[in-house]
Tab-separated table of N, CA and C in Angstrom:
chain	number	residue	atom	x	y	z
A	1	UNK	N	-1.232	254.023	-57.872
A	1	UNK	CA	-0.054	253.411	-57.271
A	1	UNK	C	1.237	254.115	-57.722
A	2	UNK	N	1.296	254.476	-58.994
A	2	UNK	CA	2.506	255.160	-59.485
A	2	UNK	C	2.637	256.547	-58.861
A	3	UNK	N	1.503	257.203	-58.603
A	3	UNK	CA	1.545	258.518	-57.948
A	3	UNK	C	2.083	258.383	-56.529
A	4	UNK	N	1.668	257.336	-55.825
A	4	UNK	CA	2.176	257.103	-54.466
A	4	UNK	C	3.668	256.783	-54.484
A	5	UNK	N	4.087	256.007	-55.462
A	5	UNK	CA	5.514	255.687	-55.587
A	5	UNK	C	6.321	256.950	-55.855
A	6	UNK	N	5.799	257.828	-56.708
A	6	UNK	CA	6.490	259.089	-57.003
A	6	UNK	C	6.541	259.971	-55.766
A	7	UNK	N	5.447	260.048	-55.040
A	7	UNK	CA	5.411	260.836	-53.816
A	7	UNK	C	6.417	260.292	-52.805
A	8	UNK	N	6.480	258.986	-52.670
A	8	UNK	CA	7.458	258.379	-51.762
A	8	UNK	C	8.881	258.727	-52.205
A	9	UNK	N	9.149	258.659	-53.492
A	9	UNK	CA	10.460	259.012	-54.040
A	9	UNK	C	10.812	260.456	-53.672
A	10	UNK	N	9.867	261.371	-53.896
A	10	UNK	CA	10.096	262.801	-53.615
A	10	UNK	C	10.343	263.016	-52.134
A	11	UNK	N	9.520	262.427	-51.292
A	11	UNK	CA	9.681	262.617	-49.841
A	11	UNK	C	10.993	262.015	-49.344
A	12	UNK	N	11.383	260.882	-49.903
A	12	UNK	CA	12.662	260.269	-49.518
A	12	UNK	C	13.837	261.162	-49.916
A	13	UNK	N	13.772	261.710	-51.107
A	13	UNK	CA	14.839	262.603	-51.570
A	13	UNK	C	14.902	263.867	-50.715
A	14	UNK	N	13.741	264.410	-50.366
A	14	UNK	CA	13.721	265.594	-49.511
A	14	UNK	C	14.270	265.274	-48.125
A	15	UNK	N	13.949	264.109	-47.606
A	15	UNK	CA	14.469	263.714	-46.295
A	15	UNK	C	15.997	263.673	-46.324
A	16	UNK	N	16.565	263.302	-47.461
A	16	UNK	CA	18.023	263.272	-47.605
A	16	UNK	C	18.614	264.660	-47.830
A	17	UNK	N	17.761	265.666	-47.891
A	17	UNK	CA	18.240	267.032	-47.993
A	17	UNK	C	18.245	267.614	-49.394
A	18	UNK	N	17.728	266.878	-50.356
A	18	UNK	CA	17.695	267.397	-51.715
A	18	UNK	C	16.622	268.481	-51.831
A	19	UNK	N	16.962	269.572	-52.502
A	19	UNK	CA	16.011	270.654	-52.761
A	19	UNK	C	15.006	270.193	-53.814
A	20	UNK	N	13.963	270.973	-54.004
A	20	UNK	CA	12.971	270.606	-55.017
A	20	UNK	C	13.587	270.581	-56.417
A	21	UNK	N	14.493	271.518	-56.697
A	21	UNK	CA	15.177	271.500	-58.002
A	21	UNK	C	16.011	270.227	-58.159
A	22	UNK	N	16.687	269.841	-57.086
A	22	UNK	CA	17.486	268.614	-57.136
A	22	UNK	C	16.596	267.384	-57.261
A	23	UNK	N	15.439	267.411	-56.605
A	23	UNK	CA	14.493	266.302	-56.716
A	23	UNK	C	14.014	266.186	-58.161
A	24	UNK	N	13.747	267.322	-58.790
A	24	UNK	CA	13.336	267.296	-60.198
A	24	UNK	C	14.419	266.658	-61.064
A	25	UNK	N	15.665	266.974	-60.773
A	25	UNK	CA	16.777	266.371	-61.518
A	25	UNK	C	16.830	264.861	-61.275
A	26	UNK	N	16.640	264.451	-60.021
A	26	UNK	CA	16.622	263.020	-59.716
A	26	UNK	C	15.457	262.318	-60.412
A	27	UNK	N	14.311	262.987	-60.468
A	27	UNK	CA	13.162	262.402	-61.165
A	27	UNK	C	13.459	262.209	-62.653
A	28	UNK	N	14.254	263.111	-63.200
A	28	UNK	CA	14.657	262.976	-64.601
A	28	UNK	C	15.488	261.709	-64.795
A	29	UNK	N	16.195	261.314	-63.739
A	29	UNK	CA	17.076	260.141	-63.787
A	29	UNK	C	16.386	258.882	-63.255
A	30	UNK	N	15.096	258.986	-62.981
A	30	UNK	CA	14.353	257.956	-62.269
A	30	UNK	C	14.346	256.587	-62.943
A	31	UNK	N	14.587	256.537	-64.228
A	31	UNK	CA	14.510	255.238	-64.902
A	31	UNK	C	15.653	254.299	-64.509
A	32	UNK	N	16.641	254.839	-63.774
A	32	UNK	CA	17.705	253.989	-63.248
A	32	UNK	C	18.860	253.727	-64.187
A	33	UNK	N	18.860	254.349	-65.346
A	33	UNK	CA	19.934	254.100	-66.314
A	33	UNK	C	21.015	255.167	-66.271
A	34	UNK	N	20.919	256.090	-65.332
A	34	UNK	CA	21.862	257.203	-65.236
A	34	UNK	C	22.569	257.200	-63.881
A	35	UNK	N	23.101	256.065	-63.519
A	35	UNK	CA	23.686	255.907	-62.180
A	35	UNK	C	24.833	256.888	-61.939
A	36	UNK	N	25.656	257.142	-62.953
A	36	UNK	CA	26.777	258.071	-62.774
A	36	UNK	C	26.278	259.477	-62.429
A	37	UNK	N	25.240	259.913	-63.105
A	37	UNK	CA	24.684	261.238	-62.829
A	37	UNK	C	24.033	261.286	-61.446
A	38	UNK	N	23.310	260.249	-61.108
A	38	UNK	CA	22.671	260.190	-59.792
A	38	UNK	C	23.730	260.164	-58.696
A	39	UNK	N	24.780	259.390	-58.903
A	39	UNK	CA	25.869	259.322	-57.920
A	39	UNK	C	26.530	260.685	-57.760
A	40	UNK	N	26.736	261.395	-58.870
A	40	UNK	CA	27.356	262.717	-58.803
A	40	UNK	C	26.498	263.681	-57.982
A	41	UNK	N	25.196	263.625	-58.177
A	41	UNK	CA	24.298	264.460	-57.371
A	41	UNK	C	24.388	264.089	-55.892
A	42	UNK	N	24.421	262.793	-55.625
A	42	UNK	CA	24.509	262.327	-54.235
A	42	UNK	C	25.850	262.709	-53.611
A	43	UNK	N	26.924	262.621	-54.377
A	43	UNK	CA	28.244	263.007	-53.857
A	43	UNK	C	28.276	264.493	-53.529
A	44	UNK	N	27.669	265.297	-54.384
A	44	UNK	CA	27.600	266.735	-54.127
A	44	UNK	C	26.797	267.009	-52.851
A	45	UNK	N	25.658	266.321	-52.705
A	45	UNK	CA	24.819	266.489	-51.515
A	45	UNK	C	25.564	266.027	-50.267
A	46	UNK	N	26.296	264.930	-50.380
A	46	UNK	CA	27.078	264.424	-49.253
A	46	UNK	C	28.126	265.448	-48.815
A	47	UNK	N	28.773	266.087	-49.779
A	47	UNK	CA	29.728	267.148	-49.441
A	47	UNK	C	29.053	268.290	-48.706
A	48	UNK	N	27.862	268.688	-49.176
A	48	UNK	CA	27.099	269.743	-48.499
A	48	UNK	C	26.783	269.349	-47.061
A	49	UNK	N	26.324	268.117	-46.885
A	49	UNK	CA	25.963	267.634	-45.547
A	49	UNK	C	27.191	267.627	-44.640
A	50	UNK	N	28.310	267.167	-45.148
A	50	UNK	CA	29.534	267.129	-44.336
A	50	UNK	C	29.988	268.527	-43.955
A	51	UNK	N	29.849	269.502	-44.868
A	51	UNK	CA	30.207	270.886	-44.534
A	51	UNK	C	29.270	271.428	-43.452
A	52	UNK	N	27.990	271.113	-43.551
A	52	UNK	CA	27.035	271.560	-42.534
A	52	UNK	C	27.341	270.935	-41.184
A	53	UNK	N	27.688	269.669	-41.176
A	53	UNK	CA	28.035	268.990	-39.916
A	53	UNK	C	29.264	269.644	-39.294
A	54	UNK	N	30.271	269.932	-40.105
A	54	UNK	CA	31.483	270.585	-39.591
A	54	UNK	C	31.137	271.953	-39.017
A	55	UNK	N	30.272	272.681	-39.711
A	55	UNK	CA	29.856	273.990	-39.217
A	55	UNK	C	29.082	273.864	-37.909
A	56	UNK	N	28.197	272.882	-37.833
A	56	UNK	CA	27.443	272.664	-36.593
A	56	UNK	C	28.361	272.267	-35.441
A	57	UNK	N	29.397	271.501	-35.732
A	57	UNK	CA	30.358	271.137	-34.672
A	57	UNK	C	31.099	272.368	-34.166
A	58	UNK	N	31.462	273.274	-35.079
A	58	UNK	CA	32.125	274.520	-34.645
A	58	UNK	C	31.165	275.360	-33.810
A	59	UNK	N	29.904	275.427	-34.249
A	59	UNK	CA	28.899	276.168	-33.480
A	59	UNK	C	28.736	275.567	-32.097
A	60	UNK	N	28.668	274.241	-32.032
A	60	UNK	CA	28.513	273.554	-30.748
A	60	UNK	C	29.685	273.866	-29.826
A	61	UNK	N	30.900	273.790	-30.347
A	61	UNK	CA	32.084	274.045	-29.531
A	61	UNK	C	32.103	275.491	-29.038
A	62	UNK	N	31.750	276.406	-29.914
A	62	UNK	CA	31.733	277.819	-29.530
A	62	UNK	C	30.688	278.075	-28.460
A	63	UNK	N	29.479	277.559	-28.671
A	63	UNK	CA	28.427	277.740	-27.666
A	63	UNK	C	28.794	277.082	-26.343
A	64	UNK	N	29.402	275.909	-26.419
A	64	UNK	CA	29.824	275.217	-25.205
A	64	UNK	C	30.814	276.076	-24.427
A	65	UNK	N	31.787	276.632	-25.123
A	65	UNK	CA	32.783	277.465	-24.454
A	65	UNK	C	32.168	278.753	-23.919
A	66	UNK	N	31.221	279.331	-24.654
A	66	UNK	CA	30.560	280.544	-24.171
A	66	UNK	C	29.727	280.258	-22.929
A	67	UNK	N	29.059	279.120	-22.894
A	67	UNK	CA	28.286	278.751	-21.705
A	67	UNK	C	29.220	278.604	-20.502
A	68	UNK	N	30.350	277.967	-20.705
A	68	UNK	CA	31.326	277.817	-19.626
A	68	UNK	C	31.813	279.190	-19.169
A	69	UNK	N	32.125	280.063	-20.115
A	69	UNK	CA	32.566	281.413	-19.755
A	69	UNK	C	31.491	282.158	-18.972
A	70	UNK	N	30.229	282.002	-19.388
A	70	UNK	CA	29.138	282.673	-18.668
A	70	UNK	C	29.009	282.141	-17.243
A	71	UNK	N	29.161	280.829	-17.086
A	71	UNK	CA	29.075	280.240	-15.737
A	71	UNK	C	30.207	280.720	-14.841
A	72	UNK	N	31.369	280.956	-15.432
A	72	UNK	CA	32.555	281.321	-14.655
A	72	UNK	C	32.716	282.832	-14.488
A	73	UNK	N	31.904	283.600	-15.162
A	73	UNK	CA	32.052	285.054	-15.131
A	73	UNK	C	31.636	285.612	-13.781
A	74	UNK	N	32.488	286.472	-13.232
A	74	UNK	CA	32.188	287.146	-11.969
A	74	UNK	C	31.565	288.521	-12.200
A	75	UNK	N	31.527	288.942	-13.461
A	75	UNK	CA	31.055	290.285	-13.791
A	75	UNK	C	29.733	290.201	-14.555
A	76	UNK	N	28.597	290.392	-13.861
A	76	UNK	CA	27.302	290.297	-14.546
A	76	UNK	C	27.100	291.407	-15.576
A	77	UNK	N	27.915	292.444	-15.524
A	77	UNK	CA	27.820	293.551	-16.480
A	77	UNK	C	28.530	293.240	-17.798
A	78	UNK	N	29.353	292.207	-17.808
A	78	UNK	CA	30.149	291.872	-18.981
A	78	UNK	C	29.926	290.409	-19.377
A	79	UNK	N	28.720	290.075	-19.729
A	79	UNK	CA	28.388	288.702	-20.104
A	79	UNK	C	29.162	288.311	-21.364
A	80	UNK	N	29.973	287.253	-21.297
A	80	UNK	CA	30.744	286.828	-22.470
A	80	UNK	C	29.873	286.491	-23.676
A	81	UNK	N	28.711	285.932	-23.434
A	81	UNK	CA	27.813	285.583	-24.540
A	81	UNK	C	27.324	286.835	-25.252
A	82	UNK	N	26.841	287.794	-24.490
A	82	UNK	CA	26.334	289.041	-25.078
A	82	UNK	C	27.456	289.796	-25.771
A	83	UNK	N	28.613	289.859	-25.137
A	83	UNK	CA	29.758	290.554	-25.759
A	83	UNK	C	30.134	289.901	-27.079
A	84	UNK	N	30.099	288.585	-27.147
A	84	UNK	CA	30.473	287.907	-28.392
A	84	UNK	C	29.459	288.193	-29.491
A	85	UNK	N	28.184	288.305	-29.129
A	85	UNK	CA	27.156	288.616	-30.125
A	85	UNK	C	27.272	290.040	-30.650
A	86	UNK	N	27.859	290.898	-29.849
A	86	UNK	CA	28.117	292.275	-30.298
A	86	UNK	C	29.399	292.365	-31.118
A	87	UNK	N	30.083	291.257	-31.273
A	87	UNK	CA	31.284	291.247	-32.092
A	87	UNK	C	32.534	291.702	-31.377
A	88	UNK	N	32.540	291.656	-30.055
A	88	UNK	CA	33.723	292.017	-29.287
A	88	UNK	C	34.779	290.938	-29.489
A	89	UNK	N	35.884	291.271	-30.170
A	89	UNK	CA	36.901	290.258	-30.460
A	89	UNK	C	37.448	289.567	-29.210
A	90	UNK	N	37.486	290.262	-28.098
A	90	UNK	CA	38.013	289.650	-26.877
A	90	UNK	C	37.070	288.583	-26.341
A	91	UNK	N	35.808	288.640	-26.720
A	91	UNK	CA	34.829	287.678	-26.209
A	91	UNK	C	34.638	286.498	-27.136
A	92	UNK	N	35.206	286.560	-28.321
A	92	UNK	CA	35.027	285.456	-29.275
A	92	UNK	C	35.856	284.260	-28.867
A	93	UNK	N	35.336	283.118	-29.155
A	93	UNK	CA	36.024	281.865	-28.869
A	93	UNK	C	36.794	281.488	-30.122
A	94	UNK	N	37.994	280.970	-29.938
A	94	UNK	CA	38.777	280.556	-31.099
A	94	UNK	C	38.086	279.420	-31.820
A	95	UNK	N	38.208	279.414	-33.129
A	95	UNK	CA	37.553	278.405	-33.948
A	95	UNK	C	38.186	277.047	-33.706
A	96	UNK	N	37.320	276.039	-33.685
A	96	UNK	CA	37.761	274.656	-33.473
A	96	UNK	C	38.278	274.077	-34.764
């Protein structure tokens, strides 16, 4: 039963995005008497998640604008998407 509880703990922590090293640190704090340390780890992870979300939103906006540009392009030889992947500054979408 304790092995199953530990496995559940590990899988729950991984689902929240904690790496195996971070899970090991959380397991060290498992007795529940180190709430400040556990909170600090969670706050750090939350910051990471928020940065990833912001990055994904910028990616979404850029891809959305590139799709619109591709739909509106009259020149099949100058695809805005392909040009942007080649690093053509004129084809890049401004950051959101």
